[in-house]
Amino acid sequence: MEQAVITQLNIIRMSGTKPNFSELARMYGYDRKTIKKYYDGYEGKPKHRSKSSALDEHYDLIKNKLAIKGTNIMAVYQFIVDKYGEDICTYSNFRKYVKSKGLKPVKTEKGHPRFETAPGIQAQVDWKEDISIANRYGEIFTFQVFDYKLGYSRYPILTYKLYKTRQDVFDCLINSFKATGGVPREILFDNMSSVVDRDGNRANISNRMRAFAKDFNFKIRLCKPRHAFTKGKVEALNKFMAWILPYEGEFETEEELIQILNNLNQKICRRACDETGVPPLLLFQKEKEYLQPLPSDEVIESYLSHDRQTTVRKDSLVTYNKSKYSVPAEYIGKPVRLQITKDKLLIYYSTELIATHMLSDKRLNYNEAHYKQLMSGYIKDSATIDELASENLRLLDELL
C-alpha cells in the first residue's frame, strides 16, 4: 500500500468524516476492500517473520563447534551432516542460519594466484603441522598431516604422521604414489628440513632425497623462500584441516582419529573443487593415465620403514594389530615408534629402546613392572601394590 493512501486514510479518520472507499479505490488503483481493510487498522504483512528452524535444537552444539579455534562454517556443516544426515539442511541454509544467529567466524584466509599444469606433470606437497585435538576422555592427540596433491586434478592424499623426518617423507610419498597408481614427473616442495640440507643461507637437496627422486623418476622442485603461493594448490588443501576440529571429543582411539582423516580425504575427493568446478575424483580418472609407473618392489622396499608410529595413552599402553602393549609410565603422552621383528615388538622413544614384548593374540599385554609403576601413583605401600597388581593382572587375563 502506498504511503500516500495511508496518509489520506489517517486524515479522514482524524477528521471524523465517513470515507468513500469506492472513490478512493478508483483514485489510487486499489480494490475497495483493500482500502477499507487499511482504514480499519491493518498495517500490512510484517517485514520479517519469526520462523523456527530444524537447526534450533542443535544451536548449542553448532555454537560450541564454531568456537573451536581454527574451524570454519563449512567444517562445522560437514560435522553436522555426518552426525545428523544430509537431510537436515543445505549448506546455503546452514550458512544463513549461522549468520542470523551472529555465530559467523571471522575469515582470516587470503587468496593466492594459481597456475595450471598438464595431467601427470606435477604434484605439490606440504605438512600441516602440530594439529591438536582431544578425544572424549580429554586425552590430547598431536599429529602431523602430509598433504600430497596432484596439480591437474587436485586429487589429494592425506597421510597421518607423528613426526616429519626424512623417513616420514619417504613413507608418505610412497603411500601417495601407491594410492594414485603412479608417479608425476615433478614434485614441488617447500624448503623443509627433511628434503634440503642447509649450508648457511644456502639450501641444497640432500643426497638421500636426490637418490629417492632418481629411483622413482621424478624431478625435485623447491619453492622460493617466503613464496608459499607458488604451491597454492596444496596450500588450499590445508584449509580442509579445519574440518577435523569439530570432532573434538567425538572419538576415542588413534585408529578412530586416522579414520576421521581418511573420511575427510574421501570427502575432498568427491567435493567440487573451487578452481575447476568439478570433483578431483572426476579429473583424476584422466590424470592417472598420465602418471609414470612405480619402480620395482625391491626399490620401493629399500626406502620403506616398517616401523609404526603411535602415542602412549593414559593407561601406559600402545596398540599394535588390535592388541595393547605396555611401556613405562613416564612415556605417557609421548610419541613412540613400534618396530616388529619375527616374534617381538620393540618400542622406541626416539632412538631409545623402552620396552620389548613377545607378539601376542591377547588383547592386553601389561609388563608387571609397568603396571606396578602405574599403581604407585595412587598407592604408596609397595606390599599392597604387589598384591593388587598380581591379582588385577590375573583378572584382566581371565576377562580378556
PDB file of C-alpha atoms in Angstrom, residues 34-323:
ATOM      1  CA  THR A  34      -8.186  -3.345   0.459  1.00  0.00           C
ATOM      2  CA  ILE A  35      -8.777   0.369   1.129  1.00  0.00           C
ATOM      3  CA  LYS A  36     -11.356  -0.456   3.826  1.00  0.00           C
ATOM      4  CA  LYS A  37      -9.025  -3.043   5.432  1.00  0.00           C
ATOM      5  CA  TYR A  38      -6.271  -0.445   5.865  1.00  0.00           C
ATOM      6  CA  TYR A  39      -8.785   2.114   7.154  1.00  0.00           C
ATOM      7  CA  ASP A  40      -9.880  -0.402   9.797  1.00  0.00           C
ATOM      8  CA  GLY A  41      -6.304  -0.695  11.117  1.00  0.00           C
ATOM      9  CA  TYR A  42      -4.494  -3.315   9.001  1.00  0.00           C
ATOM     10  CA  GLU A  43      -0.769  -2.451   8.847  1.00  0.00           C
ATOM     11  CA  GLY A  44       0.407  -4.914   6.215  1.00  0.00           C
ATOM     12  CA  LYS A  45       2.487  -8.089   6.483  1.00  0.00           C
ATOM     13  CA  PRO A  46       5.491  -7.927   8.836  1.00  0.00           C
ATOM     14  CA  LYS A  47       8.776  -7.478   7.031  1.00  0.00           C
ATOM     15  CA  HIS A  48      10.402 -10.314   8.988  1.00  0.00           C
ATOM     16  CA  ARG A  49       8.520 -13.391  10.090  1.00  0.00           C
ATOM     17  CA  SER A  50       9.782 -15.350  13.071  1.00  0.00           C
ATOM     18  CA  LYS A  51      10.091 -18.927  11.905  1.00  0.00           C
ATOM     19  CA  SER A  52      11.662 -21.827  13.739  1.00  0.00           C
ATOM     20  CA  SER A  53      14.483 -23.814  12.151  1.00  0.00           C
ATOM     21  CA  ALA A  54      15.340 -27.509  12.312  1.00  0.00           C
ATOM     22  CA  LEU A  55      18.787 -26.364  13.450  1.00  0.00           C
ATOM     23  CA  ASP A  56      17.458 -24.645  16.585  1.00  0.00           C
ATOM     24  CA  GLU A  57      17.713 -27.807  18.669  1.00  0.00           C
ATOM     25  CA  HIS A  58      21.391 -28.094  17.664  1.00  0.00           C
ATOM     26  CA  TYR A  59      22.188 -24.423  18.334  1.00  0.00           C
ATOM     27  CA  ASP A  60      24.414 -25.094  21.359  1.00  0.00           C
ATOM     28  CA  LEU A  61      26.364 -27.806  19.516  1.00  0.00           C
ATOM     29  CA  ILE A  62      26.882 -25.541  16.476  1.00  0.00           C
ATOM     30  CA  LYS A  63      27.952 -22.666  18.728  1.00  0.00           C
ATOM     31  CA  ASN A  64      30.457 -24.861  20.609  1.00  0.00           C
ATOM     32  CA  LYS A  65      31.965 -26.304  17.434  1.00  0.00           C
ATOM     33  CA  LEU A  66      32.309 -22.858  15.824  1.00  0.00           C
ATOM     34  CA  ALA A  67      34.084 -21.666  18.975  1.00  0.00           C
ATOM     35  CA  ILE A  68      36.927 -24.133  18.356  1.00  0.00           C
ATOM     36  CA  LYS A  69      39.960 -22.160  17.245  1.00  0.00           C
ATOM     37  CA  GLY A  70      40.727 -22.607  13.552  1.00  0.00           C
ATOM     38  CA  THR A  71      37.411 -24.118  12.477  1.00  0.00           C
ATOM     39  CA  ASN A  72      35.028 -22.563   9.938  1.00  0.00           C
ATOM     40  CA  ILE A  73      31.389 -22.740   8.835  1.00  0.00           C
ATOM     41  CA  MET A  74      31.959 -25.440   6.208  1.00  0.00           C
ATOM     42  CA  ALA A  75      33.870 -27.578   8.712  1.00  0.00           C
ATOM     43  CA  VAL A  76      31.020 -27.460  11.234  1.00  0.00           C
ATOM     44  CA  TYR A  77      28.430 -28.065   8.489  1.00  0.00           C
ATOM     45  CA  GLN A  78      30.256 -31.219   7.384  1.00  0.00           C
ATOM     46  CA  PHE A  79      30.357 -32.379  11.011  1.00  0.00           C
ATOM     47  CA  ILE A  80      26.607 -31.739  11.474  1.00  0.00           C
ATOM     48  CA  VAL A  81      25.803 -33.620   8.248  1.00  0.00           C
ATOM     49  CA  ASP A  82      27.921 -36.560   9.417  1.00  0.00           C
ATOM     50  CA  LYS A  83      26.128 -36.593  12.763  1.00  0.00           C
ATOM     51  CA  TYR A  84      22.516 -35.991  11.695  1.00  0.00           C
ATOM     52  CA  GLY A  85      22.346 -36.783   7.979  1.00  0.00           C
ATOM     53  CA  GLU A  86      22.281 -34.746   4.784  1.00  0.00           C
ATOM     54  CA  ASP A  87      18.536 -34.081   5.054  1.00  0.00           C
ATOM     55  CA  ILE A  88      18.972 -31.722   7.994  1.00  0.00           C
ATOM     56  CA  CYS A  89      19.655 -28.739   5.690  1.00  0.00           C
ATOM     57  CA  THR A  90      21.666 -27.495   2.740  1.00  0.00           C
ATOM     58  CA  TYR A  91      24.989 -25.720   3.224  1.00  0.00           C
ATOM     59  CA  SER A  92      23.398 -22.487   1.969  1.00  0.00           C
ATOM     60  CA  ASN A  93      20.673 -22.630   4.631  1.00  0.00           C
ATOM     61  CA  PHE A  94      23.198 -23.651   7.291  1.00  0.00           C
ATOM     62  CA  ARG A  95      25.333 -20.626   6.460  1.00  0.00           C
ATOM     63  CA  LYS A  96      22.285 -18.333   6.605  1.00  0.00           C
ATOM     64  CA  TYR A  97      21.307 -19.812   9.974  1.00  0.00           C
ATOM     65  CA  VAL A  98      24.789 -19.275  11.417  1.00  0.00           C
ATOM     66  CA  LYS A  99      24.861 -15.666  10.200  1.00  0.00           C
ATOM     67  CA  SER A 100      21.349 -14.984  11.532  1.00  0.00           C
ATOM     68  CA  LYS A 101      22.488 -16.136  14.985  1.00  0.00           C
ATOM     69  CA  GLY A 102      25.607 -13.971  14.911  1.00  0.00           C
ATOM     70  CA  LEU A 103      27.902 -17.027  15.031  1.00  0.00           C
ATOM     71  CA  LYS A 104      29.781 -16.479  11.780  1.00  0.00           C
ATOM     72  CA  PRO A 105      33.534 -16.737  12.474  1.00  0.00           C
ATOM     73  CA  VAL A 106      35.865 -14.064  11.156  1.00  0.00           C
ATOM     74  CA  LYS A 107      37.617 -15.004   7.956  1.00  0.00           C
ATOM     75  CA  THR A 108      41.397 -14.744   8.010  1.00  0.00           C
ATOM     76  CA  GLU A 109      42.370 -16.580   4.840  1.00  0.00           C
ATOM     77  CA  LYS A 110      43.864 -14.712   1.894  1.00  0.00           C
ATOM     78  CA  GLY A 111      43.746 -15.777  -1.724  1.00  0.00           C
ATOM     79  CA  HIS A 112      46.832 -16.669  -3.739  1.00  0.00           C
ATOM     80  CA  PRO A 113      47.328 -16.852  -7.505  1.00  0.00           C
ATOM     81  CA  ARG A 114      47.231 -20.338  -9.080  1.00  0.00           C
ATOM     82  CA  PHE A 115      48.924 -21.810 -12.105  1.00  0.00           C
ATOM     83  CA  GLU A 116      47.914 -24.853 -14.107  1.00  0.00           C
ATOM     84  CA  THR A 117      49.840 -27.954 -15.151  1.00  0.00           C
ATOM     85  CA  ALA A 118      49.002 -30.675 -17.646  1.00  0.00           C
ATOM     86  CA  PRO A 119      47.889 -34.139 -16.402  1.00  0.00           C
ATOM     87  CA  GLY A 120      50.624 -36.192 -14.763  1.00  0.00           C
ATOM     88  CA  ILE A 121      53.187 -33.382 -14.708  1.00  0.00           C
ATOM     89  CA  GLN A 122      53.276 -32.153 -11.130  1.00  0.00           C
ATOM     90  CA  ALA A 123      52.305 -32.845  -7.532  1.00  0.00           C
ATOM     91  CA  GLN A 124      52.684 -30.427  -4.630  1.00  0.00           C
ATOM     92  CA  VAL A 125      53.391 -31.479  -1.054  1.00  0.00           C
ATOM     93  CA  ASP A 126      53.368 -29.817   2.347  1.00  0.00           C
ATOM     94  CA  TRP A 127      52.998 -30.560   6.041  1.00  0.00           C
ATOM     95  CA  LYS A 128      50.062 -29.415   8.157  1.00  0.00           C
ATOM     96  CA  GLU A 129      51.907 -29.299  11.448  1.00  0.00           C
ATOM     97  CA  ASP A 130      51.073 -29.960  15.085  1.00  0.00           C
ATOM     98  CA  ILE A 131      47.309 -30.421  14.887  1.00  0.00           C
ATOM     99  CA  SER A 132      45.994 -30.987  18.410  1.00  0.00           C
ATOM    100  CA  ILE A 133      42.611 -32.463  19.245  1.00  0.00           C
ATOM    101  CA  ALA A 134      41.204 -34.139  22.361  1.00  0.00           C
ATOM    102  CA  ASN A 135      39.248 -37.377  22.450  1.00  0.00           C
ATOM    103  CA  ARG A 136      36.134 -37.855  24.585  1.00  0.00           C
ATOM    104  CA  TYR A 137      38.291 -38.649  27.615  1.00  0.00           C
ATOM    105  CA  GLY A 138      40.254 -35.398  27.345  1.00  0.00           C
ATOM    106  CA  GLU A 139      43.454 -37.008  26.027  1.00  0.00           C
ATOM    107  CA  ILE A 140      45.268 -34.700  23.592  1.00  0.00           C
ATOM    108  CA  PHE A 141      46.408 -36.126  20.263  1.00  0.00           C
ATOM    109  CA  THR A 142      49.047 -34.013  18.481  1.00  0.00           C
ATOM    110  CA  PHE A 143      49.965 -35.112  14.984  1.00  0.00           C
ATOM    111  CA  GLN A 144      51.155 -34.051  11.528  1.00  0.00           C
ATOM    112  CA  VAL A 145      49.364 -34.444   8.207  1.00  0.00           C
ATOM    113  CA  PHE A 146      51.331 -34.853   4.984  1.00  0.00           C
ATOM    114  CA  ASP A 147      49.423 -33.222   2.096  1.00  0.00           C
ATOM    115  CA  TYR A 148      50.066 -34.596  -1.386  1.00  0.00           C
ATOM    116  CA  LYS A 149      48.086 -33.095  -4.257  1.00  0.00           C
ATOM    117  CA  LEU A 150      48.199 -33.757  -7.991  1.00  0.00           C
ATOM    118  CA  GLY A 151      48.370 -30.462  -9.874  1.00  0.00           C
ATOM    119  CA  TYR A 152      45.925 -31.068 -12.714  1.00  0.00           C
ATOM    120  CA  SER A 153      43.078 -32.895 -10.947  1.00  0.00           C
ATOM    121  CA  ARG A 154      43.702 -31.521  -7.414  1.00  0.00           C
ATOM    122  CA  TYR A 155      43.376 -35.132  -6.237  1.00  0.00           C
ATOM    123  CA  PRO A 156      44.674 -35.237  -2.620  1.00  0.00           C
ATOM    124  CA  ILE A 157      46.216 -37.892  -0.411  1.00  0.00           C
ATOM    125  CA  LEU A 158      46.380 -37.105   3.318  1.00  0.00           C
ATOM    126  CA  THR A 159      48.720 -39.185   5.497  1.00  0.00           C
ATOM    127  CA  TYR A 160      48.687 -39.206   9.310  1.00  0.00           C
ATOM    128  CA  LYS A 161      52.135 -38.982  10.955  1.00  0.00           C
ATOM    129  CA  LEU A 162      53.570 -38.185  14.364  1.00  0.00           C
ATOM    130  CA  TYR A 163      56.915 -36.931  13.038  1.00  0.00           C
ATOM    131  CA  LYS A 164      58.242 -35.071   9.972  1.00  0.00           C
ATOM    132  CA  THR A 165      61.541 -36.857   9.435  1.00  0.00           C
ATOM    133  CA  ARG A 166      63.079 -37.690   6.070  1.00  0.00           C
ATOM    134  CA  GLN A 167      61.910 -41.273   6.505  1.00  0.00           C
ATOM    135  CA  ASP A 168      58.382 -39.982   7.134  1.00  0.00           C
ATOM    136  CA  VAL A 169      58.543 -38.041   3.855  1.00  0.00           C
ATOM    137  CA  PHE A 170      59.647 -41.205   2.013  1.00  0.00           C
ATOM    138  CA  ASP A 171      56.850 -43.236   3.631  1.00  0.00           C
ATOM    139  CA  CYS A 172      54.240 -40.579   2.788  1.00  0.00           C
ATOM    140  CA  LEU A 173      55.381 -40.166  -0.812  1.00  0.00           C
ATOM    141  CA  ILE A 174      55.353 -43.920  -1.391  1.00  0.00           C
ATOM    142  CA  ASN A 175      51.899 -44.140   0.203  1.00  0.00           C
ATOM    143  CA  SER A 176      50.718 -41.360  -2.135  1.00  0.00           C
ATOM    144  CA  PHE A 177      52.263 -42.975  -5.236  1.00  0.00           C
ATOM    145  CA  LYS A 178      50.587 -46.275  -4.415  1.00  0.00           C
ATOM    146  CA  ALA A 179      47.226 -44.614  -3.701  1.00  0.00           C
ATOM    147  CA  THR A 180      47.263 -42.756  -7.039  1.00  0.00           C
ATOM    148  CA  GLY A 181      48.801 -45.634  -9.019  1.00  0.00           C
ATOM    149  CA  GLY A 182      51.816 -43.752 -10.344  1.00  0.00           C
ATOM    150  CA  VAL A 183      54.440 -41.017 -10.084  1.00  0.00           C
ATOM    151  CA  PRO A 184      54.259 -37.465 -11.517  1.00  0.00           C
ATOM    152  CA  ARG A 185      57.185 -36.054 -13.475  1.00  0.00           C
ATOM    153  CA  GLU A 186      57.991 -33.453 -10.819  1.00  0.00           C
ATOM    154  CA  ILE A 187      57.130 -32.693  -7.196  1.00  0.00           C
ATOM    155  CA  LEU A 188      57.109 -29.213  -5.697  1.00  0.00           C
ATOM    156  CA  PHE A 189      58.393 -28.993  -2.110  1.00  0.00           C
ATOM    157  CA  ASP A 190      58.934 -26.083   0.200  1.00  0.00           C
ATOM    158  CA  ASN A 191      62.344 -25.910   1.841  1.00  0.00           C
ATOM    159  CA  MET A 192      61.503 -28.496   4.519  1.00  0.00           C
ATOM    160  CA  SER A 193      64.500 -29.728   6.508  1.00  0.00           C
ATOM    161  CA  SER A 194      63.701 -33.343   5.649  1.00  0.00           C
ATOM    162  CA  VAL A 195      64.313 -32.547   1.959  1.00  0.00           C
ATOM    163  CA  VAL A 196      67.145 -29.996   1.995  1.00  0.00           C
ATOM    164  CA  ASP A 197      70.424 -29.657   3.863  1.00  0.00           C
ATOM    165  CA  ARG A 198      71.431 -26.122   4.816  1.00  0.00           C
ATOM    166  CA  ASP A 199      74.858 -24.598   4.412  1.00  0.00           C
ATOM    167  CA  GLY A 200      74.433 -21.163   5.939  1.00  0.00           C
ATOM    168  CA  ASN A 201      71.762 -19.414   3.855  1.00  0.00           C
ATOM    169  CA  ARG A 202      72.154 -21.919   1.042  1.00  0.00           C
ATOM    170  CA  ALA A 203      69.688 -24.835   0.742  1.00  0.00           C
ATOM    171  CA  ASN A 204      70.852 -27.977  -1.036  1.00  0.00           C
ATOM    172  CA  ILE A 205      68.723 -31.015  -1.769  1.00  0.00           C
ATOM    173  CA  SER A 206      70.009 -33.866   0.372  1.00  0.00           C
ATOM    174  CA  ASN A 207      71.834 -36.740  -1.333  1.00  0.00           C
ATOM    175  CA  ARG A 208      69.367 -39.261   0.085  1.00  0.00           C
ATOM    176  CA  MET A 209      66.446 -37.271  -1.336  1.00  0.00           C
ATOM    177  CA  ARG A 210      68.158 -36.981  -4.722  1.00  0.00           C
ATOM    178  CA  ALA A 211      68.635 -40.750  -4.780  1.00  0.00           C
ATOM    179  CA  PHE A 212      64.955 -41.299  -3.909  1.00  0.00           C
ATOM    180  CA  ALA A 213      63.833 -38.951  -6.700  1.00  0.00           C
ATOM    181  CA  LYS A 214      66.120 -40.670  -9.197  1.00  0.00           C
ATOM    182  CA  ASP A 215      64.864 -44.152  -8.284  1.00  0.00           C
ATOM    183  CA  PHE A 216      61.217 -43.043  -8.530  1.00  0.00           C
ATOM    184  CA  ASN A 217      61.905 -40.983 -11.673  1.00  0.00           C
ATOM    185  CA  PHE A 218      60.677 -37.520 -10.712  1.00  0.00           C
ATOM    186  CA  LYS A 219      62.342 -34.106 -10.556  1.00  0.00           C
ATOM    187  CA  ILE A 220      62.510 -32.127  -7.340  1.00  0.00           C
ATOM    188  CA  ARG A 221      61.385 -28.516  -7.469  1.00  0.00           C
ATOM    189  CA  LEU A 222      61.739 -26.174  -4.489  1.00  0.00           C
ATOM    190  CA  CYS A 223      59.588 -23.146  -3.677  1.00  0.00           C
ATOM    191  CA  LYS A 224      61.323 -19.845  -3.267  1.00  0.00           C
ATOM    192  CA  PRO A 225      61.590 -18.916   0.431  1.00  0.00           C
ATOM    193  CA  ARG A 226      58.607 -16.838   1.639  1.00  0.00           C
ATOM    194  CA  HIS A 227      56.741 -17.584  -1.623  1.00  0.00           C
ATOM    195  CA  ALA A 228      54.257 -20.201  -0.362  1.00  0.00           C
ATOM    196  CA  PHE A 229      51.751 -19.133  -3.041  1.00  0.00           C
ATOM    197  CA  THR A 230      53.855 -20.962  -5.656  1.00  0.00           C
ATOM    198  CA  LYS A 231      52.427 -24.181  -4.204  1.00  0.00           C
ATOM    199  CA  GLY A 232      48.978 -22.674  -3.740  1.00  0.00           C
ATOM    200  CA  LYS A 233      47.122 -25.864  -4.693  1.00  0.00           C
ATOM    201  CA  VAL A 234      48.398 -27.820  -1.729  1.00  0.00           C
ATOM    202  CA  GLU A 235      48.186 -24.727   0.500  1.00  0.00           C
ATOM    203  CA  ALA A 236      44.485 -24.556  -0.419  1.00  0.00           C
ATOM    204  CA  LEU A 237      44.124 -28.154   0.759  1.00  0.00           C
ATOM    205  CA  ASN A 238      45.314 -27.112   4.217  1.00  0.00           C
ATOM    206  CA  LYS A 239      42.075 -25.197   4.828  1.00  0.00           C
ATOM    207  CA  PHE A 240      40.248 -28.530   4.912  1.00  0.00           C
ATOM    208  CA  MET A 241      42.227 -29.484   8.011  1.00  0.00           C
ATOM    209  CA  ALA A 242      39.765 -27.287   9.898  1.00  0.00           C
ATOM    210  CA  TRP A 243      37.160 -29.961   9.124  1.00  0.00           C
ATOM    211  CA  ILE A 244      38.845 -32.220  11.677  1.00  0.00           C
ATOM    212  CA  LEU A 245      38.470 -29.794  14.572  1.00  0.00           C
ATOM    213  CA  PRO A 246      34.698 -30.237  15.170  1.00  0.00           C
ATOM    214  CA  TYR A 247      35.459 -33.889  16.018  1.00  0.00           C
ATOM    215  CA  GLU A 248      36.952 -32.662  19.296  1.00  0.00           C
ATOM    216  CA  GLY A 249      35.583 -35.046  21.923  1.00  0.00           C
ATOM    217  CA  GLU A 250      33.896 -37.257  19.317  1.00  0.00           C
ATOM    218  CA  PHE A 251      36.406 -40.160  19.138  1.00  0.00           C
ATOM    219  CA  GLU A 252      38.273 -42.472  21.483  1.00  0.00           C
ATOM    220  CA  THR A 253      41.334 -44.044  19.864  1.00  0.00           C
ATOM    221  CA  GLU A 254      44.112 -43.063  17.479  1.00  0.00           C
ATOM    222  CA  GLU A 255      42.678 -45.536  14.961  1.00  0.00           C
ATOM    223  CA  GLU A 256      39.343 -43.684  15.027  1.00  0.00           C
ATOM    224  CA  LEU A 257      41.176 -40.364  14.519  1.00  0.00           C
ATOM    225  CA  ILE A 258      43.021 -41.771  11.492  1.00  0.00           C
ATOM    226  CA  GLN A 259      39.681 -42.996  10.089  1.00  0.00           C
ATOM    227  CA  ILE A 260      38.231 -39.488  10.513  1.00  0.00           C
ATOM    228  CA  LEU A 261      41.159 -38.168   8.448  1.00  0.00           C
ATOM    229  CA  ASN A 262      40.593 -40.846   5.800  1.00  0.00           C
ATOM    230  CA  ASN A 263      36.894 -39.970   5.609  1.00  0.00           C
ATOM    231  CA  LEU A 264      37.843 -36.314   5.219  1.00  0.00           C
ATOM    232  CA  ASN A 265      40.169 -37.275   2.362  1.00  0.00           C
ATOM    233  CA  GLN A 266      37.315 -39.063   0.569  1.00  0.00           C
ATOM    234  CA  LYS A 267      35.007 -36.076   1.052  1.00  0.00           C
ATOM    235  CA  ILE A 268      37.526 -33.704  -0.526  1.00  0.00           C
ATOM    236  CA  CYS A 269      37.915 -36.059  -3.491  1.00  0.00           C
ATOM    237  CA  ARG A 270      34.147 -36.077  -4.104  1.00  0.00           C
ATOM    238  CA  ARG A 271      33.509 -32.383  -3.448  1.00  0.00           C
ATOM    239  CA  ALA A 272      33.527 -29.946  -6.381  1.00  0.00           C
ATOM    240  CA  CYS A 273      36.815 -28.030  -6.416  1.00  0.00           C
ATOM    241  CA  ASP A 274      36.510 -24.227  -6.238  1.00  0.00           C
ATOM    242  CA  GLU A 275      39.063 -23.743  -9.031  1.00  0.00           C
ATOM    243  CA  THR A 276      37.936 -26.401 -11.528  1.00  0.00           C
ATOM    244  CA  GLY A 277      34.245 -26.641 -10.658  1.00  0.00           C
ATOM    245  CA  VAL A 278      34.337 -30.457 -10.679  1.00  0.00           C
ATOM    246  CA  PRO A 279      35.300 -33.059  -8.051  1.00  0.00           C
ATOM    247  CA  PRO A 280      39.004 -34.067  -8.037  1.00  0.00           C
ATOM    248  CA  LEU A 281      37.931 -37.704  -8.340  1.00  0.00           C
ATOM    249  CA  LEU A 282      36.445 -36.993 -11.766  1.00  0.00           C
ATOM    250  CA  LEU A 283      39.546 -35.289 -13.215  1.00  0.00           C
ATOM    251  CA  PHE A 284      41.768 -37.915 -11.582  1.00  0.00           C
ATOM    252  CA  GLN A 285      40.271 -40.555 -13.875  1.00  0.00           C
ATOM    253  CA  LYS A 286      42.047 -38.749 -16.705  1.00  0.00           C
ATOM    254  CA  GLU A 287      45.217 -37.725 -14.878  1.00  0.00           C
ATOM    255  CA  LYS A 288      46.068 -41.185 -13.583  1.00  0.00           C
ATOM    256  CA  GLU A 289      46.588 -42.348 -17.167  1.00  0.00           C
ATOM    257  CA  TYR A 290      49.492 -39.884 -17.496  1.00  0.00           C
ATOM    258  CA  LEU A 291      51.336 -40.861 -14.305  1.00  0.00           C
ATOM    259  CA  GLN A 292      54.606 -42.770 -14.610  1.00  0.00           C
ATOM    260  CA  PRO A 293      54.761 -46.347 -13.300  1.00  0.00           C
ATOM    261  CA  LEU A 294      56.221 -47.103  -9.882  1.00  0.00           C
ATOM    262  CA  PRO A 295      59.674 -48.728  -9.701  1.00  0.00           C
ATOM    263  CA  SER A 296      60.147 -52.372  -8.779  1.00  0.00           C
ATOM    264  CA  ASP A 297      59.012 -53.748  -5.433  1.00  0.00           C
ATOM    265  CA  GLU A 298      62.679 -54.146  -4.462  1.00  0.00           C
ATOM    266  CA  VAL A 299      63.317 -50.429  -4.918  1.00  0.00           C
ATOM    267  CA  ILE A 300      60.147 -49.488  -3.017  1.00  0.00           C
ATOM    268  CA  GLU A 301      61.007 -51.815  -0.132  1.00  0.00           C
ATOM    269  CA  SER A 302      64.502 -50.352   0.134  1.00  0.00           C
ATOM    270  CA  TYR A 303      63.014 -46.962   1.061  1.00  0.00           C
ATOM    271  CA  LEU A 304      60.129 -48.078   3.259  1.00  0.00           C
ATOM    272  CA  SER A 305      60.186 -48.090   7.024  1.00  0.00           C
ATOM    273  CA  HIS A 306      58.100 -50.880   8.523  1.00  0.00           C
ATOM    274  CA  ASP A 307      58.065 -49.169  11.885  1.00  0.00           C
ATOM    275  CA  ARG A 308      54.757 -47.814  13.124  1.00  0.00           C
ATOM    276  CA  GLN A 309      54.327 -44.537  14.994  1.00  0.00           C
ATOM    277  CA  THR A 310      51.844 -44.076  17.796  1.00  0.00           C
ATOM    278  CA  THR A 311      51.295 -42.180  21.047  1.00  0.00           C
ATOM    279  CA  VAL A 312      51.314 -43.727  24.528  1.00  0.00           C
ATOM    280  CA  ARG A 313      47.873 -43.379  26.106  1.00  0.00           C
ATOM    281  CA  LYS A 314      46.980 -42.675  29.747  1.00  0.00           C
ATOM    282  CA  ASP A 315      46.861 -46.384  30.588  1.00  0.00           C
ATOM    283  CA  SER A 316      50.541 -46.602  29.545  1.00  0.00           C
ATOM    284  CA  LEU A 317      49.605 -48.770  26.544  1.00  0.00           C
ATOM    285  CA  VAL A 318      50.177 -48.694  22.776  1.00  0.00           C
ATOM    286  CA  THR A 319      48.204 -50.637  20.201  1.00  0.00           C
ATOM    287  CA  TYR A 320      49.586 -52.980  17.562  1.00  0.00           C
ATOM    288  CA  ASN A 321      47.432 -55.284  15.451  1.00  0.00           C
ATOM    289  CA  LYS A 322      44.396 -54.968  17.812  1.00  0.00           C
ATOM    290  CA  SER A 323      46.480 -55.896  20.864  1.00  0.00           C
TER     291      SER A 323
END
